[in-house]
Amino acid sequence: MGGREATMVLLDENGIRCDGRKVDEPRRIMIKAGGLKNADGSAYIEFGENKILVGVFGPRDVHPKHMSNTDTGILRVRYHMEPFSVGERKNPAPSRREIEISKVIKEALEPAVMLEKFPRTAVDVYIEVLQADGGTRCAALSAASVALADAGIPMRDMVAAIAAGKVADTVILDVNNEEDQAGQADMPIGYMPSVEKITLLQLDGVLTPEEYKKCVEVGVNGCKIVYDLQKKALNDKYFGSGED
Ligand code: CDP
């Protein structure tokens, strides 16, 4: 939270945000299931200006073998940002941030995937961020869930994700890049709507207990919007026009 709010109007007198949205309005979201021929499952998401492609492979043998677990399958996640995905070219070497986000997404997906059904194997999730504009971890997590379902991996539910946050002392849904940089708080949330479980909750910034509760409520409601689009993506592929 950069505290640069004074130089930028994040919320105008009509309650309209810097990109024209209302406080409870998500960015435009488009999710497509499938698309990658060589992956077992895949998905593509556009979430505002974020563009992310996910490929899922497995369950398959684990190499190196000592990483396998005789009791359960393992999930491996790689979140990778293209050097051209941001305005200022990103160093192609894996950054600490990418390693952290890979871990966060893996831990958010683990409660959803029935890994116990395939011991000794691995499910690999490759996330390619083609264009980043704030909220990539949530968009990537939502797309990864669709790609896992597309791969036919047994799941308790899909994880839907979106961030709530605070700008100009107001709780908002779906924090964009400017709001993330100059706002007061950013709370990415991952949620399994059918089993009513939160699997990701991070908070950058400061909130009062009331604001915290409001952010969780607004975020969970936002996840339900994402969830409907995730289900639609799968429906379109498997019961839709017959393309793919
Ligand atoms: O993307 P997300 O909000 O989940 O993660 P973040 O670490 O809070 O990053 C916020 C945003 O900063 C990203 O989505 C990118 O738009 C931007 N960013 C960037 O411009 N250059 C980087 N090397 C990393 C992130």
XYZ file of N, CA and C and ligand atoms in Angstrom:
757
model
N 0.858 -1.179 0.000
C 0.000 0.000 0.000
C 0.894 1.229 0.000
N 0.901 1.940 -1.082
C 1.914 2.945 -1.301
C 1.658 4.294 -0.665
N 0.401 4.558 -0.258
C 0.104 5.856 0.337
C 0.204 6.993 -0.658
N 0.058 6.653 -1.946
C 0.128 7.692 -2.969
C -1.263 8.205 -3.325
N -2.217 7.898 -2.435
C -3.613 8.168 -2.731
C -3.866 9.645 -3.011
N -3.123 10.519 -2.314
C -3.351 11.950 -2.439
C -3.211 12.405 -3.880
N -2.363 11.763 -4.665
C -2.104 12.217 -6.030
C -3.073 11.604 -7.033
N -3.979 10.744 -6.569
C -4.834 10.033 -7.499
C -6.231 9.896 -6.913
N -7.263 10.137 -7.735
C -8.633 9.994 -7.226
C -9.056 8.537 -7.401
N -9.096 7.817 -6.288
C -9.451 6.395 -6.363
C -10.959 6.200 -6.298
N -11.648 7.172 -5.729
C -13.106 7.084 -5.627
C -13.642 8.509 -5.738
N -14.477 8.769 -6.770
C -14.952 10.153 -6.925
C -16.213 10.401 -6.103
N -16.747 11.622 -6.197
C -17.877 11.996 -5.321
C -19.140 11.195 -5.631
N -19.176 10.548 -6.807
C -20.337 9.708 -7.145
C -20.112 8.230 -6.810
N -19.002 7.956 -6.122
C -18.709 6.572 -5.750
C -18.198 5.745 -6.924
N -17.599 6.413 -7.902
C -17.065 5.714 -9.070
C -15.544 5.622 -8.952
N -15.022 4.435 -9.279
C -13.596 4.155 -9.111
C -12.778 4.639 -10.305
N -11.436 4.543 -10.177
C -10.547 5.119 -11.192
C -10.730 4.485 -12.572
N -11.272 3.256 -12.631
C -11.501 2.643 -13.947
C -12.986 2.626 -14.319
N -13.776 3.455 -13.616
C -15.185 3.609 -13.987
C -16.134 2.634 -13.321
N -15.592 1.739 -12.484
C -16.465 0.749 -11.847
C -17.112 1.278 -10.571
N -18.227 0.644 -10.199
C -18.838 0.908 -8.891
C -18.058 0.115 -7.842
N -18.292 0.394 -6.562
C -17.478 -0.234 -5.504
C -17.595 -1.763 -5.472
N -18.790 -2.275 -5.847
C -19.013 -3.732 -5.745
C -18.974 -4.418 -7.109
N -18.357 -3.741 -8.076
C -18.385 -4.264 -9.452
C -17.043 -4.898 -9.823
N -17.053 -6.176 -10.242
C -15.786 -6.771 -10.686
C -15.406 -6.272 -12.075
N -14.170 -6.497 -12.458
C -13.765 -6.202 -13.838
C -14.422 -7.211 -14.774
N -14.263 -6.993 -16.086
C -14.817 -7.952 -17.057
C -14.049 -9.278 -16.917
N -14.790 -10.370 -16.822
C -14.151 -11.677 -16.641
C -14.577 -12.612 -17.767
N -13.593 -13.241 -18.409
C -13.890 -14.230 -19.444
C -13.040 -15.466 -19.144
N -13.676 -16.609 -19.031
C -12.928 -17.848 -18.762
C -13.253 -18.857 -19.848
N -12.203 -19.514 -20.343
C -12.385 -20.549 -21.359
C -11.723 -21.829 -20.855
N -12.440 -22.937 -20.925
C -11.853 -24.227 -20.548
C -11.248 -24.869 -21.777
N -10.096 -25.526 -21.600
C -9.446 -26.213 -22.720
C -8.628 -25.258 -23.568
N -8.120 -25.788 -24.674
C -7.348 -24.950 -25.599
C -5.945 -25.463 -25.851
N -5.344 -26.148 -24.868
C -3.981 -26.656 -25.062
C -4.027 -28.153 -25.373
N -3.615 -28.497 -26.570
C -3.693 -29.883 -27.042
C -2.827 -30.837 -26.227
N -1.643 -30.368 -25.823
C -0.698 -31.279 -25.173
C -0.852 -31.376 -23.659
N -1.776 -30.607 -23.115
C -2.005 -30.681 -21.664
C -3.176 -31.613 -21.391
N -3.211 -32.188 -20.178
C -4.363 -33.018 -19.810
C -5.584 -32.163 -19.526
N -5.332 -30.953 -19.096
C -6.416 -30.005 -18.873
C -5.857 -28.603 -19.001
N -6.696 -27.650 -19.416
C -6.180 -26.285 -19.552
C -7.308 -25.276 -19.427
N -6.920 -24.040 -19.234
C -7.900 -22.959 -19.149
C -7.200 -21.643 -19.439
N -8.000 -20.690 -19.915
C -7.496 -19.348 -20.194
C -8.447 -18.367 -19.535
N -7.874 -17.376 -18.872
C -8.731 -16.375 -18.224
C -8.308 -14.966 -18.617
N -9.305 -14.129 -18.864
C -9.066 -12.687 -18.955
C -9.845 -12.075 -17.810
N -9.128 -11.350 -16.991
C -9.726 -10.778 -15.782
C -9.339 -9.306 -15.781
N -10.214 -8.454 -16.303
C -9.775 -7.093 -16.609
C -8.669 -7.192 -17.628
N -7.548 -6.547 -17.359
C -6.404 -6.578 -18.291
C -5.461 -7.757 -18.020
N -5.769 -8.585 -17.020
C -4.940 -9.780 -16.796
C -5.252 -10.826 -17.855
N -4.229 -11.470 -18.382
C -4.423 -12.569 -19.339
C -3.523 -13.719 -18.903
N -4.141 -14.855 -18.580
C -3.392 -15.957 -17.968
C -3.812 -17.290 -18.574
N -2.812 -18.104 -18.881
C -3.043 -19.424 -19.464
C -2.540 -20.474 -18.466
N -3.328 -21.540 -18.276
C -2.935 -22.587 -17.322
C -2.992 -23.954 -18.001
N -1.936 -24.741 -17.841
C -1.915 -26.122 -18.322
C -1.744 -27.063 -17.137
N -2.524 -28.155 -17.130
C -2.428 -29.148 -16.049
C -1.984 -30.481 -16.641
N -1.049 -31.133 -15.963
C -0.512 -32.429 -16.413
C -0.610 -33.427 -15.271
N -1.141 -34.599 -15.544
C -1.192 -35.628 -14.508
C -2.611 -36.082 -14.240
N -2.757 -36.962 -13.221
C -1.710 -37.486 -12.336
C -0.673 -38.291 -13.134
N 0.597 -38.074 -12.831
C 1.672 -38.771 -13.551
C 2.806 -39.116 -12.591
N 3.742 -39.949 -13.082
C 4.858 -40.375 -12.238
C 5.633 -39.166 -11.734
N 6.195 -39.325 -10.533
C 6.956 -38.223 -9.939
C 8.438 -38.409 -10.217
N 9.051 -37.382 -10.757
C 10.519 -37.372 -10.891
C 11.018 -36.095 -10.253
N 11.973 -36.086 -9.389
C 12.666 -37.261 -8.854
C 11.758 -38.082 -7.933
N 11.981 -39.379 -7.954
C 11.087 -40.327 -7.275
C 10.952 -40.091 -5.767
N 12.045 -39.609 -5.149
C 11.989 -39.427 -3.685
C 10.990 -38.340 -3.276
N 10.537 -37.542 -4.245
C 9.542 -36.512 -3.926
C 8.126 -37.086 -3.829
N 7.954 -38.329 -4.280
C 6.603 -38.903 -4.274
C 6.225 -39.322 -2.852
N 4.931 -39.500 -2.654
C 4.418 -39.869 -1.341
C 3.555 -41.120 -1.519
N 3.882 -42.171 -0.740
C 3.159 -43.438 -0.922
C 1.704 -43.331 -0.463
N 1.401 -42.341 0.363
C 0.043 -42.216 0.905
C -0.873 -41.357 0.044
N -0.289 -40.443 -0.691
C -1.115 -39.463 -1.396
C -0.414 -38.938 -2.649
N -1.177 -38.326 -3.517
C -0.577 -37.633 -4.646
C -0.045 -36.284 -4.187
N 0.776 -35.664 -5.007
C 1.257 -34.325 -4.659
C 0.875 -33.349 -5.762
N 0.725 -32.108 -5.352
C 0.382 -31.044 -6.292
C 1.614 -30.155 -6.431
N 1.974 -29.836 -7.675
C 3.084 -28.916 -7.879
C 2.575 -27.771 -8.738
N 2.901 -26.555 -8.324
C 2.389 -25.384 -9.034
C 3.544 -24.464 -9.402
N 3.569 -24.058 -10.675
C 4.541 -23.039 -11.086
C 3.801 -21.839 -11.663
N 3.910 -20.735 -10.943
C 3.359 -19.451 -11.432
C 4.502 -18.723 -12.117
N 4.333 -18.423 -13.376
C 5.412 -17.785 -14.135
C 4.897 -16.564 -14.890
N 5.639 -15.482 -14.779
C 5.270 -14.255 -15.473
C 6.150 -14.056 -16.697
N 5.543 -13.833 -17.825
C 6.337 -13.518 -19.018
C 7.049 -12.174 -18.808
N 8.269 -12.039 -19.328
C 8.973 -10.755 -19.168
C 8.164 -9.577 -19.735
N 7.328 -9.882 -20.759
C 6.550 -8.809 -21.401
C 5.183 -8.590 -20.756
N 4.927 -9.282 -19.635
C 3.582 -9.217 -19.046
C 3.316 -7.925 -18.280
N 4.380 -7.193 -17.995
C 4.226 -5.936 -17.255
C 4.883 -4.803 -18.038
N 4.539 -3.553 -17.691
C 5.039 -2.379 -18.422
C 6.554 -2.326 -18.469
N 7.159 -2.478 -17.297
C 8.620 -2.469 -17.235
C 9.094 -3.914 -17.290
N 9.832 -4.290 -18.332
C 10.201 -5.684 -18.571
C 10.637 -6.395 -17.292
N 10.034 -7.561 -17.054
C 10.387 -8.336 -15.866
C 11.605 -9.197 -16.167
N 12.535 -9.251 -15.228
C 13.683 -10.134 -15.378
C 13.177 -11.571 -15.554
N 13.646 -12.285 -16.589
C 13.113 -13.631 -16.811
C 13.471 -14.643 -15.710
N 14.442 -14.352 -14.899
C 14.789 -15.290 -13.804
C 13.626 -15.361 -12.814
N 13.374 -16.575 -12.248
C 12.261 -16.690 -11.292
C 12.466 -15.739 -10.114
N 11.468 -14.930 -9.828
C 11.592 -13.952 -8.740
C 11.066 -14.553 -7.446
N 11.435 -13.922 -6.337
C 10.898 -14.352 -5.028
C 9.389 -14.293 -5.055
N 8.851 -13.249 -5.701
C 7.399 -13.085 -5.759
C 6.733 -14.259 -6.482
N 7.343 -14.694 -7.602
C 6.760 -15.835 -8.333
C 6.810 -17.118 -7.497
N 7.897 -17.292 -6.768
C 8.021 -18.489 -5.912
C 6.963 -18.446 -4.806
N 6.774 -17.251 -4.241
C 5.766 -17.095 -3.180
C 4.361 -17.352 -3.730
N 4.054 -16.761 -4.871
C 2.694 -16.916 -5.422
C 2.452 -18.373 -5.829
N 3.481 -19.064 -6.327
C 3.338 -20.492 -6.649
C 2.912 -21.267 -5.408
N 3.561 -20.964 -4.288
C 3.268 -21.659 -3.025
C 1.858 -21.323 -2.532
N 1.509 -20.056 -2.619
C 0.186 -19.605 -2.163
C -0.923 -20.291 -2.973
N -0.730 -20.381 -4.280
C -1.758 -21.000 -5.133
C -1.815 -22.507 -4.866
N -0.655 -23.119 -4.710
C -0.628 -24.563 -4.393
C -1.413 -24.843 -3.104
N -1.152 -24.055 -2.087
C -1.825 -24.273 -0.797
C -3.317 -23.960 -0.871
N -3.691 -23.065 -1.776
C -5.116 -22.745 -1.939
C -5.848 -23.826 -2.726
N -5.116 -24.566 -3.559
C -5.744 -25.622 -4.364
C -5.792 -26.959 -3.634
N -4.815 -27.188 -2.755
C -4.705 -28.505 -2.096
C -5.997 -28.980 -1.409
N -6.715 -28.091 -0.685
C -7.943 -28.583 -0.045
C -9.027 -28.977 -1.055
N -8.886 -28.527 -2.296
C -9.912 -28.807 -3.305
C -9.669 -30.112 -4.044
N -8.407 -30.487 -4.199
C -8.064 -31.635 -5.041
C -7.987 -32.903 -4.192
N -8.622 -33.978 -4.663
C -8.623 -35.241 -3.904
C -7.345 -36.029 -4.192
N -6.252 -35.492 -3.692
C -4.936 -36.072 -3.980
C -4.790 -37.479 -3.413
N -5.549 -37.775 -2.350
C -5.465 -39.084 -1.713
C -5.902 -40.199 -2.662
N -6.570 -39.828 -3.741
C -7.051 -40.837 -4.689
C -5.945 -41.360 -5.616
N -4.837 -40.628 -5.708
C -3.749 -41.133 -6.566
C -2.378 -41.021 -5.900
N -2.139 -41.942 -4.930
C -0.842 -41.943 -4.254
C 0.317 -42.138 -5.237
N 1.474 -41.655 -4.862
C 2.734 -41.795 -5.619
C 2.782 -40.969 -6.902
N 1.732 -40.219 -7.195
C 1.734 -39.459 -8.448
C 1.814 -37.957 -8.167
N 1.998 -37.207 -9.229
C 2.002 -35.743 -9.117
C 1.028 -35.148 -10.121
N 0.405 -34.067 -9.719
C -0.374 -33.250 -10.642
C 0.376 -31.927 -10.759
N 0.753 -31.578 -11.986
C 1.519 -30.349 -12.206
C 0.640 -29.272 -12.821
N 0.708 -28.086 -12.239
C -0.088 -26.952 -12.717
C 0.885 -25.858 -13.174
N 0.864 -25.571 -14.464
C 1.741 -24.530 -15.017
C 0.925 -23.293 -15.340
N 1.300 -22.189 -14.721
C 0.566 -20.933 -14.894
C 1.446 -19.937 -15.641
N 0.954 -19.476 -16.771
C 1.698 -18.492 -17.552
C 0.939 -17.171 -17.547
N 1.523 -16.175 -16.905
C 0.905 -14.853 -16.898
C 1.398 -14.108 -18.144
N 0.480 -13.898 -19.092
C 0.845 -13.233 -20.347
C 0.760 -11.718 -20.195
N -0.185 -11.287 -19.392
C -0.376 -9.857 -19.139
C -0.862 -9.693 -17.707
N -0.214 -8.803 -16.940
C -0.543 -8.648 -15.520
C -1.055 -7.249 -15.247
N -2.136 -7.186 -14.469
C -2.667 -5.867 -14.127
C -3.305 -5.856 -12.740
N -2.627 -6.475 -11.774
C -3.159 -6.499 -10.409
C -4.165 -7.617 -10.234
N -3.925 -8.469 -9.247
C -4.860 -9.566 -8.987
C -4.555 -10.814 -9.782
N -3.316 -10.979 -10.207
C -2.990 -12.167 -11.011
C -3.109 -13.450 -10.196
N -2.799 -13.396 -8.884
C -2.866 -14.648 -8.105
C -4.299 -15.171 -8.051
N -5.268 -14.263 -7.928
C -6.669 -14.688 -7.876
C -7.123 -15.199 -9.239
N -6.782 -14.458 -10.284
C -7.189 -14.877 -11.631
C -6.544 -16.225 -11.967
N -5.271 -16.389 -11.588
C -4.561 -17.638 -11.873
C -5.166 -18.802 -11.099
N -5.518 -18.569 -9.854
C -6.122 -19.610 -9.020
C -7.475 -20.043 -9.600
N -8.262 -19.102 -10.041
C -9.568 -19.421 -10.639
C -9.380 -20.226 -11.925
N -8.429 -19.813 -12.747
C -8.184 -20.528 -14.009
C -7.603 -21.912 -13.741
N -6.732 -22.020 -12.738
C -6.125 -23.318 -12.411
C -7.199 -24.313 -11.988
N -8.199 -23.855 -11.255
C -9.294 -24.739 -10.838
C -10.038 -25.288 -12.046
N -10.283 -24.424 -13.022
C -10.980 -24.859 -14.239
C -10.100 -25.849 -15.016
N -8.810 -25.575 -15.083
C -7.896 -26.470 -15.808
C -7.823 -27.840 -15.132
N -7.839 -27.865 -13.801
C -7.833 -29.144 -13.065
C -9.124 -29.917 -13.338
N -10.243 -29.225 -13.328
C -11.523 -29.876 -13.627
C -11.522 -30.378 -15.070
N -10.959 -29.575 -15.967
C -10.876 -29.956 -17.383
C -10.014 -31.209 -17.567
N -9.016 -31.368 -16.674
C -8.143 -32.555 -16.734
C -8.831 -33.777 -16.124
N -10.015 -33.590 -15.565
C -10.749 -34.710 -14.971
C -10.227 -35.115 -13.613
N -9.496 -34.230 -12.956
C -8.953 -34.527 -11.625
C -10.112 -34.432 -10.612
N -10.335 -35.486 -9.805
C -11.429 -35.412 -8.825
C -11.217 -34.273 -7.819
N -12.253 -33.479 -7.649
C -12.148 -32.318 -6.748
C -13.374 -32.222 -5.843
N -13.152 -31.659 -4.670
C -14.284 -31.415 -3.762
C -15.116 -30.260 -4.283
N -14.450 -29.304 -4.892
C -15.105 -28.133 -5.476
C -14.035 -27.366 -6.248
N -14.436 -26.408 -7.065
C -13.455 -25.510 -7.655
C -13.217 -24.354 -6.680
N -12.003 -23.841 -6.682
C -11.714 -22.640 -5.900
C -11.919 -21.439 -6.820
N -12.780 -20.544 -6.403
C -12.991 -19.286 -7.124
C -12.281 -18.201 -6.335
N -11.647 -17.249 -7.017
C -10.881 -16.244 -6.274
C -11.043 -14.845 -6.838
N -10.991 -13.888 -5.929
C -11.066 -12.464 -6.281
C -10.551 -11.712 -5.052
N -10.149 -10.457 -5.236
C -9.695 -9.686 -4.074
C -10.748 -8.665 -3.666
N -10.893 -8.494 -2.353
C -11.611 -7.335 -1.829
C -10.535 -6.352 -1.382
N -10.918 -5.158 -1.039
C -9.902 -4.212 -0.599
C -10.518 -2.933 -0.095
N -9.649 -1.952 0.129
C -10.123 -0.678 0.669
C -9.410 0.465 -0.037
N -10.201 1.365 -0.590
C -9.652 2.615 -1.134
C -10.514 3.758 -0.608
N -9.904 4.876 -0.357
C -10.623 6.063 0.134
C -11.585 5.679 1.272
N -11.086 4.887 2.200
C -11.862 4.443 3.377
C -13.128 3.669 3.022
N -13.163 3.092 1.829
C -14.341 2.356 1.392
C -13.941 0.952 0.964
N -14.748 -0.036 1.354
C -14.476 -1.427 0.961
C -14.924 -1.628 -0.489
N -14.055 -2.234 -1.289
C -14.335 -2.428 -2.715
C -14.137 -3.900 -3.096
N -14.722 -4.266 -4.233
C -14.518 -5.608 -4.786
C -13.585 -5.527 -5.976
N -12.662 -6.482 -6.052
C -11.773 -6.660 -7.192
C -10.815 -5.478 -7.386
N -9.722 -5.556 -6.676
C -8.711 -4.487 -6.635
C -7.870 -4.505 -7.911
N -7.847 -3.391 -8.634
C -7.008 -3.341 -9.842
C -5.597 -2.866 -9.479
N -4.743 -2.788 -10.472
C -3.330 -2.496 -10.199
C -3.138 -1.137 -9.517
N -3.846 -0.099 -10.001
C -3.704 1.248 -9.405
C -4.197 1.231 -7.956
N -5.316 0.533 -7.753
C -5.882 0.475 -6.403
C -4.967 -0.313 -5.467
N -4.311 -1.332 -6.012
C -3.364 -2.118 -5.224
C -2.173 -1.244 -4.824
N -1.694 -0.444 -5.775
C -0.516 0.400 -5.509
C -0.843 1.544 -4.559
N -1.967 2.221 -4.808
C -2.242 3.464 -4.089
C -3.315 3.352 -3.021
N -3.997 2.208 -2.933
C -5.099 2.060 -1.983
C -4.635 1.731 -0.577
N -5.592 1.382 0.266
C -5.289 1.174 1.681
C -5.193 -0.311 2.066
N -5.867 -1.187 1.327
C -5.781 -2.615 1.653
C -6.171 -3.467 0.453
N -5.554 -4.651 0.415
C -5.810 -5.613 -0.668
C -5.948 -6.976 0.003
N -7.100 -7.633 -0.194
C -7.333 -8.923 0.455
C -7.745 -9.976 -0.577
N -6.769 -10.705 -1.137
C -7.118 -11.787 -2.070
C -7.807 -12.924 -1.303
N -8.916 -13.410 -1.867
C -9.680 -14.487 -1.231
C -9.923 -15.604 -2.233
N -9.693 -16.839 -1.791
C -10.062 -18.011 -2.588
C -11.114 -18.780 -1.811
N -12.165 -19.218 -2.496
C -13.324 -19.768 -1.783
C -13.934 -20.897 -2.599
N -14.327 -21.977 -1.889
C -15.041 -23.078 -2.556
C -16.521 -22.922 -2.226
N -17.311 -22.395 -3.150
C -18.694 -22.042 -2.825
C -19.566 -23.227 -2.412
N -19.401 -24.393 -3.034
C -20.297 -25.507 -2.698
C -20.028 -26.065 -1.309
N -18.759 -26.028 -0.886
C -18.458 -26.537 0.454
C -18.249 -25.397 1.465
N -18.407 -24.174 0.984
C -18.340 -22.977 1.840
C -17.052 -22.922 2.658
N -15.935 -23.063 1.957
C -14.634 -23.045 2.636
C -13.703 -22.035 1.980
N -13.053 -21.231 2.787
C -12.036 -20.295 2.288
C -10.692 -21.030 2.258
N -10.007 -21.012 1.116
C -8.709 -21.701 1.038
C -7.553 -20.720 0.833
N -7.886 -19.472 0.559
C -6.848 -18.435 0.443
C -7.367 -17.165 1.086
N -6.583 -16.613 1.969
C -6.926 -15.300 2.506
C -5.630 -14.601 2.870
N -5.313 -13.555 2.125
C -4.127 -12.763 2.440
C -4.577 -11.330 2.681
N -3.769 -10.590 3.367
C -4.118 -9.181 3.579
C -2.866 -8.331 3.567
N -2.884 -7.363 2.658
C -1.821 -6.375 2.595
C -2.486 -5.035 2.915
N -2.100 -4.410 4.012
C -2.734 -3.156 4.406
C -3.335 -3.276 5.796
N -4.069 -2.242 6.170
C -4.622 -2.191 7.529
C -6.127 -2.015 7.447
N -6.855 -2.839 8.229
C -8.315 -2.757 8.275
C -8.772 -2.770 9.733
N -9.893 -2.140 10.008
C -10.518 -2.288 11.328
C -11.197 -3.666 11.348
N -11.538 -4.197 12.526
C -12.244 -5.488 12.565
C -13.517 -5.473 11.718
N -14.244 -4.363 11.722
C -15.488 -4.274 10.929
C -15.174 -4.323 9.436
N -14.154 -3.559 9.043
C -13.770 -3.554 7.623
C -13.278 -4.935 7.185
N -12.579 -5.596 8.083
C -12.081 -6.937 7.787
C -13.251 -7.866 7.463
N -14.269 -7.836 8.340
C -15.452 -8.688 8.130
C -16.145 -8.338 6.822
N -16.245 -7.037 6.554
C -16.916 -6.579 5.328
C -16.132 -7.056 4.092
N -14.806 -6.961 4.164
C -13.976 -7.413 3.036
C -14.187 -8.901 2.772
N -14.226 -9.702 3.839
C -14.429 -11.145 3.660
C -15.798 -11.385 3.002
N -16.799 -10.666 3.475
C -18.156 -10.844 2.941
C -18.218 -10.437 1.457
N -17.660 -9.271 1.161
C -17.651 -8.770 -0.223
C -16.827 -9.711 -1.118
N -15.701 -10.181 -0.592
C -14.830 -11.083 -1.361
C -15.514 -12.409 -1.649
N -16.146 -12.984 -0.634
C -16.830 -14.277 -0.803
C -17.968 -14.128 -1.829
N -18.698 -13.028 -1.751
C -19.757 -12.804 -2.743
C -19.174 -12.674 -4.147
N -18.019 -12.004 -4.236
C -17.339 -11.876 -5.535
C -16.897 -13.238 -6.066
N -16.442 -14.102 -5.166
C -16.021 -15.450 -5.577
C -17.186 -16.195 -6.221
N -18.386 -15.957 -5.727
C -19.559 -16.645 -6.290
C -19.811 -16.198 -7.733
N -19.513 -14.944 -8.027
C -19.642 -14.448 -9.407
C -18.628 -15.180 -10.300
N -17.390 -15.285 -9.797
C -16.330 -15.974 -10.550
C -16.697 -17.448 -10.749
N -17.229 -18.048 -9.702
C -17.594 -19.474 -9.721
C -18.597 -19.768 -10.840
N -19.598 -18.910 -10.981
C -20.595 -19.109 -12.051
C -19.920 -19.091 -13.426
N -18.920 -18.220 -13.579
C -18.214 -18.146 -14.866
C -17.297 -19.354 -15.074
N -16.745 -19.890 -13.981
C -15.934 -21.117 -14.089
C -16.811 -22.285 -14.551
N -17.988 -22.384 -13.950
C -18.895 -23.478 -14.326
C -19.365 -23.300 -15.765
N -19.611 -22.045 -16.142
C -20.044 -21.765 -17.519
C -18.965 -22.189 -18.523
N -17.697 -21.922 -18.172
C -16.590 -22.284 -19.069
C -16.583 -23.795 -19.315
N -16.779 -24.566 -18.251
C -16.782 -26.032 -18.388
C -18.025 -26.501 -19.141
N -19.146 -25.888 -18.825
C -20.386 -26.221 -19.528
C -20.264 -25.952 -21.021
N -19.692 -24.788 -21.352
C -19.541 -24.418 -22.768
C -18.673 -25.434 -23.500
N -17.608 -25.918 -22.825
C -16.729 -26.868 -23.494
C -17.391 -28.240 -23.627
N -17.992 -28.708 -22.554
C -18.463 -30.095 -22.556
C -19.906 -30.264 -23.011
N -20.705 -29.229 -22.859
C -22.113 -29.367 -23.253
C -22.537 -28.275 -24.228
N -21.545 -27.495 -24.695
C -21.870 -26.334 -25.529
C -21.897 -26.645 -27.007
N -21.254 -25.768 -27.767
C -21.354 -25.821 -29.233
C -20.632 -26.994 -29.872
N -19.845 -27.728 -29.041
C -19.125 -28.867 -29.602
C -17.751 -28.507 -30.151
N -17.368 -27.230 -30.025
C -16.020 -26.818 -30.426
C -15.010 -27.382 -29.432
N -13.733 -27.393 -29.787
C -12.626 -27.829 -28.934
C -12.356 -29.319 -28.987
O -0.924 -9.865 -9.222
P -1.183 -9.865 -7.751
O -1.985 -8.682 -7.291
O -1.769 -11.157 -7.289
O 0.223 -9.802 -7.040
P 1.079 -8.542 -6.493
O 2.395 -9.111 -6.080
O 0.268 -7.794 -5.500
O 1.336 -7.653 -7.790
C 0.450 -6.670 -8.181
C 0.695 -6.278 -9.605
O 1.931 -5.599 -9.732
C 0.779 -7.382 -10.644
O -0.444 -7.958 -11.019
C 1.435 -6.649 -11.797
O 0.468 -5.916 -12.521
C 2.362 -5.688 -11.072
N 3.758 -6.173 -11.147
C 4.634 -5.500 -11.985
O 4.248 -4.512 -12.606
N 5.918 -5.949 -12.133
C 6.362 -7.025 -11.459
N 7.618 -7.460 -11.610
C 5.486 -7.715 -10.609
C 4.182 -7.249 -10.465
